[in-house]
């Protein structure tokens, strides 16, 4: 019997966030853990204690093959480690998180450094760019403006306001134009901005229209 959502979140929800912060990178990647700590300290610091507890519990009681097959346990995604090293890695993560909390040491504010951090920090912008400006956009809309109008017509005003805030937050970061191009790509945009805009110029025009 597979895990129900509440049971999954109660036992493994924050563990899953920590692990997913490392996907696409090596398990011992300092940048991935720093990105997780930076974002969670900023947005929901109480979750660090939850993460530390769930990591230790899973490392102390790893699932057997039967329970994994039945779907009763959280299967750790592939982070480039053999199964025999997963438990030690989870314990090390728990130790690092505990140290950060007990010392009150949060990573300083910075531009997002990982794919996970870009999406965690700018979730509505990722939804907007990935949902309306993927490579399928030309098949669905005549131009960028039509895609933007469709977003406005079909999205709750509260989410539109959130998108405006995230756009201005992104534009306030100390980014070069190539950094802006990387940012929109990380957040799911697969189309070039419309001429004659640069990525930052187009984002600015979208933000102004939302307001």
PDB file of C-alpha atoms in Angstrom:
ATOM      1  CA  UNK A   1       0.000   0.000   0.000  1.00  0.00           C
ATOM      2  CA  UNK A   2       1.564   3.259  -1.108  1.00  0.00           C
ATOM      3  CA  UNK A   3       2.101   6.194   1.218  1.00  0.00           C
ATOM      4  CA  UNK A   4      -0.755   8.678   1.567  1.00  0.00           C
ATOM      5  CA  UNK A   5       0.224  12.335   1.100  1.00  0.00           C
ATOM      6  CA  UNK A   6      -0.107  13.293   4.756  1.00  0.00           C
ATOM      7  CA  UNK A   7       1.931  10.313   5.893  1.00  0.00           C
ATOM      8  CA  UNK A   8       4.606  11.044   3.300  1.00  0.00           C
ATOM      9  CA  UNK A   9       4.897  14.688   4.339  1.00  0.00           C
ATOM     10  CA  UNK A  10       4.871  13.861   8.054  1.00  0.00           C
ATOM     11  CA  UNK A  11       7.721  11.355   7.741  1.00  0.00           C
ATOM     12  CA  UNK A  12       9.658  12.434   4.661  1.00  0.00           C
ATOM     13  CA  UNK A  13       8.461  15.829   3.405  1.00  0.00           C
ATOM     14  CA  UNK A  14      11.460  17.894   4.432  1.00  0.00           C
ATOM     15  CA  UNK A  15      13.877  15.029   3.851  1.00  0.00           C
ATOM     16  CA  UNK A  16      12.623  15.070   0.264  1.00  0.00           C
ATOM     17  CA  UNK A  17      13.358  18.805  -0.022  1.00  0.00           C
ATOM     18  CA  UNK A  18      16.935  18.323   1.188  1.00  0.00           C
ATOM     19  CA  UNK A  19      17.555  15.456  -1.220  1.00  0.00           C
ATOM     20  CA  UNK A  20      15.969  17.240  -4.176  1.00  0.00           C
ATOM     21  CA  UNK A  21      18.207  20.224  -3.529  1.00  0.00           C
ATOM     22  CA  UNK A  22      21.061  17.868  -4.509  1.00  0.00           C
ATOM     23  CA  UNK A  23      19.552  16.396  -7.690  1.00  0.00           C
ATOM     24  CA  UNK A  24      21.728  16.981 -10.723  1.00  0.00           C
ATOM     25  CA  UNK A  25      24.737  17.560  -8.488  1.00  0.00           C
ATOM     26  CA  UNK A  26      27.064  15.322  -6.484  1.00  0.00           C
ATOM     27  CA  UNK A  27      25.877  14.182  -3.066  1.00  0.00           C
ATOM     28  CA  UNK A  28      28.637  16.079  -1.271  1.00  0.00           C
ATOM     29  CA  UNK A  29      28.117  19.303  -3.204  1.00  0.00           C
ATOM     30  CA  UNK A  30      28.609  22.186  -0.755  1.00  0.00           C
ATOM     31  CA  UNK A  31      26.754  24.581  -3.052  1.00  0.00           C
ATOM     32  CA  UNK A  32      23.631  22.413  -2.983  1.00  0.00           C
ATOM     33  CA  UNK A  33      23.502  22.246   0.815  1.00  0.00           C
ATOM     34  CA  UNK A  34      24.302  25.944   1.136  1.00  0.00           C
ATOM     35  CA  UNK A  35      21.480  26.762  -1.292  1.00  0.00           C
ATOM     36  CA  UNK A  36      19.046  24.687   0.773  1.00  0.00           C
ATOM     37  CA  UNK A  37      20.142  26.311   4.042  1.00  0.00           C
ATOM     38  CA  UNK A  38      20.072  29.822   2.561  1.00  0.00           C
ATOM     39  CA  UNK A  39      16.538  29.464   1.243  1.00  0.00           C
ATOM     40  CA  UNK A  40      15.052  27.694   4.264  1.00  0.00           C
ATOM     41  CA  UNK A  41      16.658  30.036   6.796  1.00  0.00           C
ATOM     42  CA  UNK A  42      15.080  32.904   4.830  1.00  0.00           C
ATOM     43  CA  UNK A  43      11.588  31.485   4.323  1.00  0.00           C
ATOM     44  CA  UNK A  44      10.774  28.865   6.998  1.00  0.00           C
ATOM     45  CA  UNK A  45      13.612  28.363   9.480  1.00  0.00           C
ATOM     46  CA  UNK A  46      11.451  26.089  11.659  1.00  0.00           C
ATOM     47  CA  UNK A  47      11.686  23.446   8.887  1.00  0.00           C
ATOM     48  CA  UNK A  48      15.411  22.951   9.558  1.00  0.00           C
ATOM     49  CA  UNK A  49      14.647  21.059  12.765  1.00  0.00           C
ATOM     50  CA  UNK A  50      12.144  18.925  10.860  1.00  0.00           C
ATOM     51  CA  UNK A  51      14.743  18.164   8.192  1.00  0.00           C
ATOM     52  CA  UNK A  52      17.364  17.191  10.766  1.00  0.00           C
ATOM     53  CA  UNK A  53      14.915  14.836  12.519  1.00  0.00           C
ATOM     54  CA  UNK A  54      13.645  13.198   9.325  1.00  0.00           C
ATOM     55  CA  UNK A  55      17.160  12.681   7.969  1.00  0.00           C
ATOM     56  CA  UNK A  56      18.268  10.937  11.168  1.00  0.00           C
ATOM     57  CA  UNK A  57      15.135   8.801  11.376  1.00  0.00           C
ATOM     58  CA  UNK A  58      15.507   7.597   7.797  1.00  0.00           C
ATOM     59  CA  UNK A  59      19.238   6.904   8.225  1.00  0.00           C
ATOM     60  CA  UNK A  60      18.527   4.918  11.418  1.00  0.00           C
ATOM     61  CA  UNK A  61      15.630   2.962   9.911  1.00  0.00           C
ATOM     62  CA  UNK A  62      16.222   2.485   6.180  1.00  0.00           C
ATOM     63  CA  UNK A  63      13.484   0.609   4.315  1.00  0.00           C
ATOM     64  CA  UNK A  64      13.895  -3.007   3.321  1.00  0.00           C
ATOM     65  CA  UNK A  65      13.243  -4.194  -0.218  1.00  0.00           C
ATOM     66  CA  UNK A  66       9.736  -5.436   0.582  1.00  0.00           C
ATOM     67  CA  UNK A  67       8.532  -2.148   2.006  1.00  0.00           C
ATOM     68  CA  UNK A  68      10.075  -0.232  -0.864  1.00  0.00           C
ATOM     69  CA  UNK A  69       8.325  -2.511  -3.340  1.00  0.00           C
ATOM     70  CA  UNK A  70       5.029  -1.970  -1.534  1.00  0.00           C
ATOM     71  CA  UNK A  71       5.532   1.771  -1.695  1.00  0.00           C
ATOM     72  CA  UNK A  72       5.415   2.198   2.065  1.00  0.00           C
ATOM     73  CA  UNK A  73       8.695   4.083   2.286  1.00  0.00           C
ATOM     74  CA  UNK A  74      10.240   7.077   0.599  1.00  0.00           C
ATOM     75  CA  UNK A  75      12.771   5.912  -2.029  1.00  0.00           C
ATOM     76  CA  UNK A  76      15.784   8.247  -2.012  1.00  0.00           C
ATOM     77  CA  UNK A  77      16.295   9.558  -5.573  1.00  0.00           C
ATOM     78  CA  UNK A  78      19.598   8.879  -7.294  1.00  0.00           C
ATOM     79  CA  UNK A  79      22.247  11.264  -5.949  1.00  0.00           C
ATOM     80  CA  UNK A  80      25.217   9.392  -7.380  1.00  0.00           C
ATOM     81  CA  UNK A  81      25.954   7.283  -4.318  1.00  0.00           C
ATOM     82  CA  UNK A  82      25.812   3.510  -3.895  1.00  0.00           C
ATOM     83  CA  UNK A  83      23.088   2.318  -1.532  1.00  0.00           C
ATOM     84  CA  UNK A  84      25.671   1.417   1.096  1.00  0.00           C
ATOM     85  CA  UNK A  85      26.702   5.072   1.437  1.00  0.00           C
ATOM     86  CA  UNK A  86      23.272   6.710   1.538  1.00  0.00           C
ATOM     87  CA  UNK A  87      22.791   6.365   5.308  1.00  0.00           C
ATOM     88  CA  UNK A  88      26.130   7.992   6.129  1.00  0.00           C
ATOM     89  CA  UNK A  89      25.386  10.827   3.706  1.00  0.00           C
ATOM     90  CA  UNK A  90      22.001  11.478   5.309  1.00  0.00           C
ATOM     91  CA  UNK A  91      23.586  11.524   8.778  1.00  0.00           C
ATOM     92  CA  UNK A  92      26.203  13.982   7.551  1.00  0.00           C
ATOM     93  CA  UNK A  93      23.479  16.255   6.181  1.00  0.00           C
ATOM     94  CA  UNK A  94      21.641  16.060   9.502  1.00  0.00           C
ATOM     95  CA  UNK A  95      24.850  16.983  11.346  1.00  0.00           C
ATOM     96  CA  UNK A  96      25.457  19.973   9.066  1.00  0.00           C
ATOM     97  CA  UNK A  97      21.908  21.243   9.475  1.00  0.00           C
ATOM     98  CA  UNK A  98      22.075  20.809  13.265  1.00  0.00           C
ATOM     99  CA  UNK A  99      25.363  22.711  13.357  1.00  0.00           C
ATOM    100  CA  UNK A 100      23.860  25.554  11.332  1.00  0.00           C
ATOM    101  CA  UNK A 101      20.840  25.820  13.647  1.00  0.00           C
ATOM    102  CA  UNK A 102      22.739  25.533  16.935  1.00  0.00           C
ATOM    103  CA  UNK A 103      25.312  28.107  15.845  1.00  0.00           C
ATOM    104  CA  UNK A 104      22.649  30.362  14.335  1.00  0.00           C
ATOM    105  CA  UNK A 105      24.712  30.524  11.171  1.00  0.00           C
ATOM    106  CA  UNK A 106      22.663  31.166   8.053  1.00  0.00           C
ATOM    107  CA  UNK A 107      24.361  31.544   4.670  1.00  0.00           C
ATOM    108  CA  UNK A 108      24.394  35.213   3.635  1.00  0.00           C
ATOM    109  CA  UNK A 109      21.929  36.423   0.977  1.00  0.00           C
ATOM    110  CA  UNK A 110      23.079  35.658  -2.545  1.00  0.00           C
ATOM    111  CA  UNK A 111      21.917  35.063  -6.098  1.00  0.00           C
ATOM    112  CA  UNK A 112      20.490  31.518  -6.420  1.00  0.00           C
ATOM    113  CA  UNK A 113      23.258  29.064  -7.213  1.00  0.00           C
ATOM    114  CA  UNK A 114      21.384  25.863  -8.118  1.00  0.00           C
ATOM    115  CA  UNK A 115      18.410  24.828 -10.212  1.00  0.00           C
ATOM    116  CA  UNK A 116      16.555  23.871  -7.036  1.00  0.00           C
ATOM    117  CA  UNK A 117      17.207  27.248  -5.435  1.00  0.00           C
ATOM    118  CA  UNK A 118      15.996  29.196  -8.475  1.00  0.00           C
ATOM    119  CA  UNK A 119      12.697  27.309  -8.384  1.00  0.00           C
ATOM    120  CA  UNK A 120      12.356  27.462  -4.598  1.00  0.00           C
ATOM    121  CA  UNK A 121      12.905  31.221  -4.552  1.00  0.00           C
ATOM    122  CA  UNK A 122      10.828  32.094  -7.628  1.00  0.00           C
ATOM    123  CA  UNK A 123       8.044  29.478  -7.830  1.00  0.00           C
ATOM    124  CA  UNK A 124       5.412  31.576  -9.600  1.00  0.00           C
ATOM    125  CA  UNK A 125       7.936  32.962 -12.076  1.00  0.00           C
ATOM    126  CA  UNK A 126       8.968  29.374 -12.849  1.00  0.00           C
ATOM    127  CA  UNK A 127       5.307  28.465 -13.367  1.00  0.00           C
ATOM    128  CA  UNK A 128       4.829  31.464 -15.668  1.00  0.00           C
ATOM    129  CA  UNK A 129       7.964  30.961 -17.776  1.00  0.00           C
ATOM    130  CA  UNK A 130       7.799  27.174 -17.925  1.00  0.00           C
ATOM    131  CA  UNK A 131       4.049  27.052 -18.523  1.00  0.00           C
ATOM    132  CA  UNK A 132       3.613  29.865 -21.059  1.00  0.00           C
ATOM    133  CA  UNK A 133       7.046  30.257 -22.668  1.00  0.00           C
ATOM    134  CA  UNK A 134       8.200  26.704 -23.299  1.00  0.00           C
ATOM    135  CA  UNK A 135       9.218  25.529 -26.767  1.00  0.00           C
ATOM    136  CA  UNK A 136       5.516  24.857 -27.469  1.00  0.00           C
ATOM    137  CA  UNK A 137       4.583  28.545 -27.203  1.00  0.00           C
ATOM    138  CA  UNK A 138       4.581  29.228 -30.979  1.00  0.00           C
ATOM    139  CA  UNK A 139       2.086  26.378 -31.456  1.00  0.00           C
ATOM    140  CA  UNK A 140      -0.277  27.825 -28.847  1.00  0.00           C
ATOM    141  CA  UNK A 141       0.038  31.600 -29.182  1.00  0.00           C
ATOM    142  CA  UNK A 142       0.834  34.020 -32.029  1.00  0.00           C
ATOM    143  CA  UNK A 143       3.398  35.937 -29.949  1.00  0.00           C
ATOM    144  CA  UNK A 144       4.757  36.626 -26.467  1.00  0.00           C
ATOM    145  CA  UNK A 145       2.120  39.259 -25.751  1.00  0.00           C
ATOM    146  CA  UNK A 146      -0.698  36.812 -26.449  1.00  0.00           C
ATOM    147  CA  UNK A 147       0.872  34.268 -24.117  1.00  0.00           C
ATOM    148  CA  UNK A 148       1.159  36.891 -21.384  1.00  0.00           C
ATOM    149  CA  UNK A 149      -2.461  37.902 -21.887  1.00  0.00           C
ATOM    150  CA  UNK A 150      -3.554  34.271 -21.598  1.00  0.00           C
ATOM    151  CA  UNK A 151      -1.681  33.994 -18.292  1.00  0.00           C
ATOM    152  CA  UNK A 152      -3.438  37.117 -17.019  1.00  0.00           C
ATOM    153  CA  UNK A 153      -6.840  35.898 -18.196  1.00  0.00           C
ATOM    154  CA  UNK A 154      -6.562  32.456 -16.624  1.00  0.00           C
ATOM    155  CA  UNK A 155      -4.596  33.054 -13.414  1.00  0.00           C
ATOM    156  CA  UNK A 156      -5.880  34.081 -10.004  1.00  0.00           C
ATOM    157  CA  UNK A 157      -5.097  37.765  -9.282  1.00  0.00           C
ATOM    158  CA  UNK A 158      -3.276  36.798  -6.100  1.00  0.00           C
ATOM    159  CA  UNK A 159      -0.848  34.674  -8.097  1.00  0.00           C
ATOM    160  CA  UNK A 160      -0.416  37.471 -10.635  1.00  0.00           C
ATOM    161  CA  UNK A 161       0.529  39.795  -7.765  1.00  0.00           C
ATOM    162  CA  UNK A 162       2.978  37.182  -6.507  1.00  0.00           C
ATOM    163  CA  UNK A 163       4.533  36.972  -9.975  1.00  0.00           C
ATOM    164  CA  UNK A 164       4.954  40.762 -10.018  1.00  0.00           C
ATOM    165  CA  UNK A 165       6.744  40.631  -6.679  1.00  0.00           C
ATOM    166  CA  UNK A 166       9.045  37.837  -7.826  1.00  0.00           C
ATOM    167  CA  UNK A 167       9.879  39.701 -11.028  1.00  0.00           C
ATOM    168  CA  UNK A 168      10.893  42.818  -9.116  1.00  0.00           C
ATOM    169  CA  UNK A 169      12.889  40.701  -6.667  1.00  0.00           C
ATOM    170  CA  UNK A 170      14.738  39.047  -9.549  1.00  0.00           C
ATOM    171  CA  UNK A 171      15.380  42.372 -11.255  1.00  0.00           C
ATOM    172  CA  UNK A 172      16.831  43.734  -7.998  1.00  0.00           C
ATOM    173  CA  UNK A 173      19.540  41.067  -7.940  1.00  0.00           C
ATOM    174  CA  UNK A 174      23.042  42.078  -9.111  1.00  0.00           C
ATOM    175  CA  UNK A 175      22.884  40.182 -12.411  1.00  0.00           C
ATOM    176  CA  UNK A 176      24.556  40.797 -15.752  1.00  0.00           C
ATOM    177  CA  UNK A 177      22.576  40.325 -18.945  1.00  0.00           C
ATOM    178  CA  UNK A 178      24.061  36.865 -19.416  1.00  0.00           C
ATOM    179  CA  UNK A 179      23.046  36.104 -15.817  1.00  0.00           C
ATOM    180  CA  UNK A 180      19.474  37.107 -16.641  1.00  0.00           C
ATOM    181  CA  UNK A 181      19.528  34.792 -19.644  1.00  0.00           C
ATOM    182  CA  UNK A 182      20.713  31.949 -17.414  1.00  0.00           C
ATOM    183  CA  UNK A 183      18.046  32.783 -14.814  1.00  0.00           C
ATOM    184  CA  UNK A 184      15.109  32.604 -17.216  1.00  0.00           C
ATOM    185  CA  UNK A 185      16.476  29.376 -18.685  1.00  0.00           C
ATOM    186  CA  UNK A 186      16.798  27.834 -15.210  1.00  0.00           C
ATOM    187  CA  UNK A 187      13.212  28.893 -14.536  1.00  0.00           C
ATOM    188  CA  UNK A 188      11.868  27.122 -17.612  1.00  0.00           C
ATOM    189  CA  UNK A 189      11.808  29.678 -20.426  1.00  0.00           C
ATOM    190  CA  UNK A 190      12.694  28.003 -23.729  1.00  0.00           C
ATOM    191  CA  UNK A 191      11.965  30.957 -26.043  1.00  0.00           C
ATOM    192  CA  UNK A 192      14.090  34.003 -26.744  1.00  0.00           C
ATOM    193  CA  UNK A 193      12.506  37.257 -25.569  1.00  0.00           C
ATOM    194  CA  UNK A 194      10.719  39.180 -28.306  1.00  0.00           C
ATOM    195  CA  UNK A 195      12.776  41.652 -30.316  1.00  0.00           C
ATOM    196  CA  UNK A 196      14.197  44.099 -29.481  1.00  0.00           C
ATOM    197  CA  UNK A 197      14.233  43.098 -25.796  1.00  0.00           C
ATOM    198  CA  UNK A 198      17.078  41.587 -23.832  1.00  0.00           C
ATOM    199  CA  UNK A 199      16.016  39.100 -21.125  1.00  0.00           C
ATOM    200  CA  UNK A 200      16.118  41.743 -18.386  1.00  0.00           C
ATOM    201  CA  UNK A 201      14.367  44.302 -20.589  1.00  0.00           C
ATOM    202  CA  UNK A 202      11.543  41.884 -21.340  1.00  0.00           C
ATOM    203  CA  UNK A 203      11.170  40.928 -17.682  1.00  0.00           C
ATOM    204  CA  UNK A 204      10.973  44.622 -16.815  1.00  0.00           C
ATOM    205  CA  UNK A 205       8.258  45.162 -19.424  1.00  0.00           C
ATOM    206  CA  UNK A 206       6.269  42.201 -18.081  1.00  0.00           C
ATOM    207  CA  UNK A 207       6.580  43.490 -14.514  1.00  0.00           C
ATOM    208  CA  UNK A 208       5.377  46.948 -15.565  1.00  0.00           C
ATOM    209  CA  UNK A 209       2.370  45.457 -17.337  1.00  0.00           C
ATOM    210  CA  UNK A 210       1.406  43.390 -14.305  1.00  0.00           C
ATOM    211  CA  UNK A 211       1.337  46.489 -12.146  1.00  0.00           C
TER     212      UNK A 211
END
